[in-house]
Amino acid sequence: MAGREAVRSKIGVLAQRYPLVGSMTVLDTVAYAGWAQGLTAKSAYPAAERILDKLDLAELTDRRVRTLSGGQRQRVGLASTLVHEPELLILDEPSAGLDPEVRMGLRRTLLGVAARATILLSTHLVDDVLAVCNHILVIDKGKVIFEGKPDELASYAVEGDHAGPGTPLEQGYESLLVQRRRECVN
């Protein structure tokens, strides 16, 4: 049990659809998440207030979760994931449902977190990858088909024979998938 608690205190997970209790306030939600991840009852509320302020959610502290927009709920989920300052963050589509301005704020937050923690980010949004990641794994049908740096993936667009619209990274990703599908057919 002690080992499980120690590991749980070091990991933060944000699912694509983070489950929230609609009747709870934002502050109670984030404080509860901190307590569930190993913070003491006494330290959970101050930690929740700090992370809500850091994520520009302080004005929502007393609001019921059910009254929040989808983007606000996603940000409360992120606050709940970060409240206990985990060493490893596992994020599944963290910018889903966020408007462009909030998405850019999320990227800034993740870059700040990356200075002290490892982030495993699952996303289909190439802009998020470019902004946050320094190492990429591309998985297709359960198999790793690429591992490397963003600029290495972008080089597939130059070397490949398929260059559609988009950024060099998007083009490289598309070329990689085209190449992979050709290999599977052959």
Tab-separated table of N, CA, C and O in Angstrom, residues 24-121:
chain	number	residue	atom	x	y	z
A	24	MET	N	-19.983	19.752	-7.365
A	24	MET	CA	-18.866	20.296	-6.581
A	24	MET	C	-18.428	21.643	-7.141
A	24	MET	O	-18.578	21.909	-8.325
A	25	THR	N	-17.853	22.473	-6.286
A	25	THR	CA	-17.261	23.718	-6.762
A	25	THR	C	-15.910	23.389	-7.396
A	25	THR	O	-15.331	22.322	-7.164
A	26	VAL	N	-15.404	24.334	-8.159
A	26	VAL	CA	-14.105	24.162	-8.798
A	26	VAL	C	-13.023	23.979	-7.733
A	26	VAL	O	-12.190	23.078	-7.835
A	27	LEU	N	-13.032	24.810	-6.699
A	27	LEU	CA	-12.024	24.699	-5.643
A	27	LEU	C	-12.105	23.340	-4.957
A	27	LEU	O	-11.079	22.682	-4.737
A	28	ASP	N	-13.299	22.894	-4.604
A	28	ASP	CA	-13.451	21.593	-3.953
A	28	ASP	C	-12.968	20.457	-4.864
A	28	ASP	O	-12.341	19.510	-4.399
A	29	THR	N	-13.246	20.578	-6.149
A	29	THR	CA	-12.836	19.553	-7.105
A	29	THR	C	-11.327	19.422	-7.145
A	29	THR	O	-10.780	18.305	-7.061
A	30	VAL	N	-10.644	20.528	-7.279
A	30	VAL	CA	-9.184	20.499	-7.393
A	30	VAL	C	-8.545	20.099	-6.062
A	30	VAL	O	-7.580	19.323	-6.035
A	31	ALA	N	-9.077	20.597	-4.952
A	31	ALA	CA	-8.551	20.211	-3.639
A	31	ALA	C	-8.746	18.714	-3.396
A	31	ALA	O	-7.845	18.038	-2.888
A	32	TYR	N	-9.891	18.193	-3.764
A	32	TYR	CA	-10.153	16.759	-3.610
A	32	TYR	C	-9.164	15.942	-4.443
A	32	TYR	O	-8.630	14.936	-3.977
A	33	ALA	N	-8.912	16.386	-5.667
A	33	ALA	CA	-7.942	15.684	-6.508
A	33	ALA	C	-6.570	15.687	-5.846
A	33	ALA	O	-5.861	14.666	-5.863
A	34	GLY	N	-6.182	16.807	-5.264
A	34	GLY	CA	-4.888	16.868	-4.562
A	34	GLY	C	-4.846	15.916	-3.387
A	34	GLY	O	-3.862	15.192	-3.186
A	35	TRP	N	-5.926	15.882	-2.619
A	35	TRP	CA	-5.995	14.957	-1.478
A	35	TRP	C	-5.929	13.504	-1.960
A	35	TRP	O	-5.215	12.683	-1.396
A	36	ALA	N	-6.643	13.197	-3.038
A	36	ALA	CA	-6.650	11.829	-3.578
A	36	ALA	C	-5.274	11.423	-4.100
A	36	ALA	O	-4.960	10.229	-4.154
A	37	GLN	N	-4.457	12.413	-4.458
A	37	GLN	CA	-3.113	12.123	-4.954
A	37	GLN	C	-2.050	12.223	-3.863
A	37	GLN	O	-0.859	12.216	-4.167
A	38	GLY	N	-2.465	12.331	-2.606
A	38	GLY	CA	-1.505	12.248	-1.513
A	38	GLY	C	-1.262	13.512	-0.720
A	38	GLY	O	-0.514	13.484	0.260
A	39	LEU	N	-1.874	14.640	-1.106
A	39	LEU	CA	-1.728	15.837	-0.279
A	39	LEU	C	-2.534	15.661	1.000
A	39	LEU	O	-3.546	14.971	1.012
A	40	THR	N	-2.098	16.299	2.055
A	40	THR	CA	-2.869	16.246	3.297
A	40	THR	C	-4.117	17.105	3.129
A	40	THR	O	-4.166	18.004	2.280
A	41	ALA	N	-5.115	16.840	3.950
A	41	ALA	CA	-6.346	17.633	3.887
A	41	ALA	C	-6.039	19.110	4.127
A	41	ALA	O	-6.631	19.989	3.501
A	42	LYS	N	-5.076	19.391	4.995
A	42	LYS	CA	-4.718	20.763	5.322
A	42	LYS	C	-4.010	21.468	4.164
A	42	LYS	O	-4.221	22.659	3.931
A	43	SER	N	-3.202	20.748	3.402
A	43	SER	CA	-2.444	21.380	2.313
A	43	SER	C	-3.181	21.369	0.972
A	43	SER	O	-2.799	22.083	0.048
A	44	ALA	N	-4.244	20.578	0.849
A	44	ALA	CA	-4.935	20.438	-0.439
A	44	ALA	C	-5.580	21.746	-0.906
A	44	ALA	O	-5.490	22.086	-2.085
A	45	TYR	N	-6.227	22.475	0.001
A	45	TYR	CA	-6.902	23.707	-0.414
A	45	TYR	C	-5.920	24.815	-0.815
A	45	TYR	O	-6.104	25.444	-1.861
A	46	PRO	N	-4.870	25.063	-0.045
A	46	PRO	CA	-3.904	26.071	-0.508
A	46	PRO	C	-3.249	25.681	-1.844
A	46	PRO	O	-3.039	26.541	-2.705
A	47	ALA	N	-2.961	24.398	-2.017
A	47	ALA	CA	-2.376	23.940	-3.284
A	47	ALA	C	-3.366	24.146	-4.430
A	47	ALA	O	-2.985	24.565	-5.527
A	48	ALA	N	-4.638	23.867	-4.185
A	48	ALA	CA	-5.674	24.062	-5.204
A	48	ALA	C	-5.792	25.539	-5.568
A	48	ALA	O	-5.894	25.887	-6.755
A	49	GLU	N	-5.774	26.406	-4.584
A	49	GLU	CA	-5.860	27.841	-4.863
A	49	GLU	C	-4.675	28.306	-5.700
A	49	GLU	O	-4.834	29.109	-6.629
A	50	ARG	N	-3.461	27.806	-5.384
A	50	ARG	CA	-2.262	28.187	-6.142
A	50	ARG	C	-2.362	27.764	-7.601
A	50	ARG	O	-2.095	28.559	-8.507
A	51	ILE	N	-2.745	26.513	-7.849
A	51	ILE	CA	-2.781	26.032	-9.230
A	51	ILE	C	-3.919	26.686	-10.005
A	51	ILE	O	-3.773	26.978	-11.193
A	52	LEU	N	-5.044	26.945	-9.355
A	52	LEU	CA	-6.143	27.638	-10.036
A	52	LEU	C	-5.721	29.048	-10.436
A	52	LEU	O	-6.044	29.513	-11.531
A	53	ASP	N	-4.983	29.711	-9.562
A	53	ASP	CA	-4.482	31.044	-9.877
A	53	ASP	C	-3.481	30.974	-11.027
A	53	ASP	O	-3.539	31.768	-11.965
A	54	LYS	N	-2.589	30.000	-10.986
A	54	LYS	CA	-1.564	29.842	-12.027
A	54	LYS	C	-2.183	29.575	-13.393
A	54	LYS	O	-1.668	30.020	-14.419
A	55	LEU	N	-3.304	28.858	-13.424
A	55	LEU	CA	-3.973	28.532	-14.678
A	55	LEU	C	-5.071	29.540	-15.037
A	55	LEU	O	-5.897	29.282	-15.908
A	56	ASP	N	-5.061	30.692	-14.361
A	56	ASP	CA	-6.052	31.753	-14.605
A	56	ASP	C	-7.484	31.258	-14.432
A	56	ASP	O	-8.381	31.602	-15.205
A	57	LEU	N	-7.693	30.460	-13.406
A	57	LEU	CA	-9.022	29.938	-13.098
A	57	LEU	C	-9.539	30.430	-11.749
A	57	LEU	O	-10.585	29.983	-11.288
A	58	ALA	N	-8.834	31.346	-11.121
A	58	ALA	CA	-9.206	31.808	-9.785
A	58	ALA	C	-10.622	32.379	-9.749
A	58	ALA	O	-11.330	32.226	-8.752
A	59	GLU	N	-11.060	33.013	-10.853
A	59	GLU	CA	-12.402	33.598	-10.876
A	59	GLU	C	-13.504	32.540	-10.875
A	59	GLU	O	-14.670	32.842	-10.632
A	60	LEU	N	-13.139	31.283	-11.130
A	60	LEU	CA	-14.123	30.193	-11.155
A	60	LEU	C	-14.188	29.405	-9.847
A	60	LEU	O	-14.991	28.484	-9.719
A	61	THR	N	-13.381	29.754	-8.884
A	61	THR	CA	-13.226	28.991	-7.643
A	61	THR	C	-14.542	28.543	-7.018
A	61	THR	O	-14.681	27.386	-6.628
A	62	ASP	N	-15.515	29.424	-6.924
A	62	ASP	CA	-16.771	29.108	-6.240
A	62	ASP	C	-17.879	28.618	-7.171
A	62	ASP	O	-18.985	28.324	-6.713
A	63	ARG	N	-17.586	28.507	-8.447
A	63	ARG	CA	-18.602	28.038	-9.398
A	63	ARG	C	-18.758	26.527	-9.332
A	63	ARG	O	-17.806	25.790	-9.083
A	64	ARG	N	-19.959	26.070	-9.552
A	64	ARG	CA	-20.235	24.632	-9.645
A	64	ARG	C	-19.719	24.134	-10.989
A	64	ARG	O	-19.856	24.811	-12.017
A	65	VAL	N	-19.127	22.976	-10.985
A	65	VAL	CA	-18.543	22.408	-12.194
A	65	VAL	C	-19.578	22.285	-13.303
A	65	VAL	O	-19.280	22.540	-14.471
A	66	ARG	N	-20.810	21.956	-12.964
A	66	ARG	CA	-21.848	21.779	-13.996
A	66	ARG	C	-22.135	23.054	-14.776
A	66	ARG	O	-22.702	23.006	-15.855
A	67	THR	N	-21.731	24.221	-14.255
A	67	THR	CA	-21.999	25.490	-14.934
A	67	THR	C	-20.868	25.897	-15.881
A	67	THR	O	-20.974	26.923	-16.547
A	68	LEU	N	-19.823	25.106	-15.959
A	68	LEU	CA	-18.646	25.463	-16.754
A	68	LEU	C	-18.797	25.049	-18.211
A	68	LEU	O	-19.475	24.066	-18.522
A	69	SER	N	-18.105	25.767	-19.078
A	69	SER	CA	-18.050	25.378	-20.490
A	69	SER	C	-17.121	24.164	-20.614
A	69	SER	O	-16.380	23.816	-19.682
A	70	GLY	N	-17.127	23.547	-21.785
A	70	GLY	CA	-16.260	22.390	-22.020
A	70	GLY	C	-14.788	22.732	-21.850
A	70	GLY	O	-14.022	21.980	-21.256
A	71	GLY	N	-14.378	23.881	-22.365
A	71	GLY	CA	-12.989	24.307	-22.227
A	71	GLY	C	-12.607	24.576	-20.779
A	71	GLY	O	-11.510	24.236	-20.336
A	72	GLN	N	-13.533	25.186	-20.028
A	72	GLN	CA	-13.270	25.435	-18.606
A	72	GLN	C	-13.153	24.116	-17.851
A	72	GLN	O	-12.285	23.965	-16.991
A	73	ARG	N	-13.996	23.161	-18.172
A	73	ARG	CA	-13.914	21.842	-17.524
A	73	ARG	C	-12.559	21.191	-17.812
A	73	ARG	O	-11.961	20.589	-16.923
A	74	GLN	N	-12.105	21.306	-19.058
A	74	GLN	CA	-10.814	20.719	-19.417
A	74	GLN	C	-9.697	21.365	-18.606
A	74	GLN	O	-8.787	20.688	-18.135
A	75	ARG	N	-9.758	22.671	-18.425
A	75	ARG	CA	-8.741	23.374	-17.644
A	75	ARG	C	-8.817	22.998	-16.164
A	75	ARG	O	-7.792	22.890	-15.492
A	76	VAL	N	-10.025	22.785	-15.635
A	76	VAL	CA	-10.167	22.322	-14.250
A	76	VAL	C	-9.576	20.914	-14.126
A	76	VAL	O	-8.924	20.592	-13.137
A	77	GLY	N	-9.791	20.090	-15.142
A	77	GLY	CA	-9.167	18.762	-15.155
A	77	GLY	C	-7.654	18.864	-15.119
A	77	GLY	O	-6.983	18.130	-14.388
A	78	LEU	N	-7.097	19.788	-15.883
A	78	LEU	CA	-5.645	19.986	-15.872
A	78	LEU	C	-5.177	20.461	-14.501
A	78	LEU	O	-4.169	19.978	-13.976
A	79	ALA	N	-5.915	21.389	-13.904
A	79	ALA	CA	-5.558	21.862	-12.554
A	79	ALA	C	-5.579	20.695	-11.566
A	79	ALA	O	-4.690	20.564	-10.718
A	80	SER	N	-6.575	19.829	-11.695
A	80	SER	CA	-6.681	18.658	-10.810
A	80	SER	C	-5.514	17.700	-11.015
A	80	SER	O	-5.089	17.019	-10.086
A	81	THR	N	-5.004	17.659	-12.230
A	81	THR	CA	-3.874	16.794	-12.555
A	81	THR	C	-2.560	17.371	-12.029
A	81	THR	O	-1.668	16.628	-11.636
A	82	LEU	N	-2.456	18.694	-12.006
A	82	LEU	CA	-1.208	19.355	-11.622
A	82	LEU	C	-1.130	19.731	-10.148
A	82	LEU	O	-0.049	20.051	-9.661
A	83	VAL	N	-2.236	19.697	-9.425
A	83	VAL	CA	-2.297	20.253	-8.073
A	83	VAL	C	-1.260	19.655	-7.124
A	83	VAL	O	-0.724	20.343	-6.267
A	84	HIS	N	-0.924	18.403	-7.288
A	84	HIS	CA	0.031	17.764	-6.370
A	84	HIS	C	1.465	17.763	-6.908
A	84	HIS	O	2.347	17.131	-6.357
A	85	GLU	N	1.701	18.527	-7.990
A	85	GLU	CA	3.021	18.697	-8.587
A	85	GLU	C	3.684	17.357	-8.917
A	85	GLU	O	4.759	17.032	-8.424
A	86	PRO	N	3.063	16.580	-9.793
A	86	PRO	CA	3.611	15.263	-10.129
A	86	PRO	C	4.911	15.355	-10.919
A	86	PRO	O	5.184	16.363	-11.575
A	87	GLU	N	5.684	14.282	-10.852
A	87	GLU	CA	6.940	14.202	-11.601
A	87	GLU	C	6.707	13.669	-13.015
A	87	GLU	O	7.541	13.870	-13.893
A	88	LEU	N	5.605	12.962	-13.214
A	88	LEU	CA	5.250	12.424	-14.521
A	88	LEU	C	3.810	12.804	-14.823
A	88	LEU	O	2.915	12.538	-14.021
A	89	LEU	N	3.610	13.451	-15.966
A	89	LEU	CA	2.267	13.810	-16.417
A	89	LEU	C	1.923	12.981	-17.643
A	89	LEU	O	2.699	12.926	-18.590
A	90	ILE	N	0.769	12.356	-17.616
A	90	ILE	CA	0.268	11.607	-18.764
A	90	ILE	C	-0.989	12.332	-19.220
A	90	ILE	O	-1.983	12.379	-18.494
A	91	LEU	N	-0.923	12.907	-20.411
A	91	LEU	CA	-1.999	13.761	-20.913
A	91	LEU	C	-2.546	13.208	-22.225
A	91	LEU	O	-1.801	13.013	-23.178
A	92	ASP	N	-3.839	12.990	-22.272
A	92	ASP	CA	-4.501	12.504	-23.470
A	92	ASP	C	-5.338	13.638	-24.052
A	92	ASP	O	-6.347	14.039	-23.464
A	93	GLU	N	-4.907	14.169	-25.180
A	93	GLU	CA	-5.617	15.256	-25.870
A	93	GLU	C	-5.961	16.403	-24.898
A	93	GLU	O	-7.126	16.789	-24.759
A	94	PRO	N	-4.960	16.977	-24.222
A	94	PRO	CA	-5.258	17.995	-23.208
A	94	PRO	C	-5.858	19.278	-23.763
A	94	PRO	O	-6.504	20.013	-23.023
A	95	SER	N	-5.670	19.558	-25.047
A	95	SER	CA	-6.211	20.804	-25.586
A	95	SER	C	-7.551	20.605	-26.295
A	95	SER	O	-8.061	21.543	-26.916
A	96	ALA	N	-8.131	19.424	-26.157
A	96	ALA	CA	-9.444	19.168	-26.773
A	96	ALA	C	-10.478	20.136	-26.208
A	96	ALA	O	-10.596	20.303	-24.998
A	97	GLY	N	-11.186	20.806	-27.087
A	97	GLY	CA	-12.258	21.702	-26.670
A	97	GLY	C	-11.803	23.077	-26.232
A	97	GLY	O	-12.626	23.875	-25.780
A	98	LEU	N	-10.526	23.369	-26.366
A	98	LEU	CA	-10.036	24.679	-25.933
A	98	LEU	C	-9.980	25.643	-27.119
A	98	LEU	O	-9.599	25.260	-28.225
A	99	ASP	N	-10.330	26.899	-26.858
A	99	ASP	CA	-10.209	27.887	-27.922
A	99	ASP	C	-8.729	28.222	-28.111
A	99	ASP	O	-7.893	27.885	-27.262
A	100	PRO	N	-8.356	28.858	-29.230
A	100	PRO	CA	-6.936	29.093	-29.534
A	100	PRO	C	-6.169	29.831	-28.440
A	100	PRO	O	-5.034	29.478	-28.133
A	101	GLU	N	-6.774	30.843	-27.836
A	101	GLU	CA	-6.073	31.605	-26.802
A	101	GLU	C	-5.783	30.730	-25.577
A	101	GLU	O	-4.680	30.739	-25.034
A	102	VAL	N	-6.755	29.946	-25.164
A	102	VAL	CA	-6.577	29.067	-24.007
A	102	VAL	C	-5.584	27.960	-24.343
A	102	VAL	O	-4.764	27.560	-23.514
A	103	ARG	N	-5.631	27.462	-25.581
A	103	ARG	CA	-4.685	26.425	-26.008
A	103	ARG	C	-3.250	26.931	-25.909
A	103	ARG	O	-2.357	26.224	-25.456
A	104	MET	N	-3.013	28.195	-26.313
A	104	MET	CA	-1.672	28.759	-26.218
A	104	MET	C	-1.257	28.883	-24.755
A	104	MET	O	-0.100	28.634	-24.405
A	105	GLY	N	-2.185	29.254	-23.880
A	105	GLY	CA	-1.888	29.303	-22.449
A	105	GLY	C	-1.555	27.930	-21.901
A	105	GLY	O	-0.652	27.783	-21.074
A	106	LEU	N	-2.281	26.915	-22.355
A	106	LEU	CA	-1.997	25.542	-21.944
A	106	LEU	C	-0.586	25.146	-22.351
A	106	LEU	O	0.152	24.555	-21.562
A	107	ARG	N	-0.203	25.489	-23.565
A	107	ARG	CA	1.154	25.167	-24.028
A	107	ARG	C	2.202	25.828	-23.144
A	107	ARG	O	3.203	25.199	-22.779
A	108	ARG	N	1.980	27.093	-22.797
A	108	ARG	CA	2.927	27.785	-21.910
A	108	ARG	C	3.008	27.071	-20.561
A	108	ARG	O	4.083	26.888	-20.003
A	109	THR	N	1.856	26.678	-20.041
A	109	THR	CA	1.826	25.960	-18.766
A	109	THR	C	2.610	24.664	-18.864
A	109	THR	O	3.421	24.347	-17.987
A	110	LEU	N	2.372	23.906	-19.932
A	110	LEU	CA	3.066	22.621	-20.082
A	110	LEU	C	4.567	22.803	-20.230
A	110	LEU	O	5.343	22.006	-19.709
A	111	LEU	N	4.997	23.850	-20.929
A	111	LEU	CA	6.435	24.114	-21.034
A	111	LEU	C	7.027	24.412	-19.664
A	111	LEU	O	8.131	23.971	-19.351
A	112	GLY	N	6.289	25.160	-18.836
A	112	GLY	CA	6.762	25.420	-17.471
A	112	GLY	C	6.832	24.147	-16.648
A	112	GLY	O	7.796	23.927	-15.909
A	113	VAL	N	5.831	23.292	-16.785
A	113	VAL	CA	5.815	22.026	-16.054
A	113	VAL	C	6.949	21.122	-16.538
A	113	VAL	O	7.583	20.417	-15.748
A	114	ALA	N	7.230	21.163	-17.841
A	114	ALA	CA	8.270	20.302	-18.421
A	114	ALA	C	9.652	20.604	-17.855
A	114	ALA	O	10.548	19.759	-17.917
A	115	ALA	N	9.830	21.779	-17.268
A	115	ALA	CA	11.113	22.115	-16.652
A	115	ALA	C	11.378	21.278	-15.402
A	115	ALA	O	12.521	21.100	-14.997
A	116	ARG	N	10.308	20.732	-14.803
A	116	ARG	CA	10.489	19.959	-13.576
A	116	ARG	C	9.876	18.561	-13.629
A	116	ARG	O	9.975	17.804	-12.675
A	117	ALA	N	9.206	18.238	-14.728
A	117	ALA	CA	8.508	16.954	-14.808
A	117	ALA	C	8.595	16.407	-16.235
A	117	ALA	O	8.825	17.142	-17.186
A	118	THR	N	8.397	15.115	-16.346
A	118	THR	CA	8.309	14.463	-17.646
A	118	THR	C	6.850	14.467	-18.078
A	118	THR	O	5.963	14.182	-17.277
A	119	ILE	N	6.614	14.792	-19.338
A	119	ILE	CA	5.254	14.833	-19.862
A	119	ILE	C	5.130	13.826	-21.005
A	119	ILE	O	5.914	13.874	-21.954
A	120	LEU	N	4.161	12.951	-20.889
A	120	LEU	CA	3.794	12.036	-21.965
A	120	LEU	C	2.496	12.580	-22.541
A	120	LEU	O	1.472	12.595	-21.862
A	121	LEU	N	2.550	13.053	-23.776
A	121	LEU	CA	1.428	13.738	-24.409
A	121	LEU	C	0.919	12.916	-25.584
A	121	LEU	O	1.669	12.613	-26.496
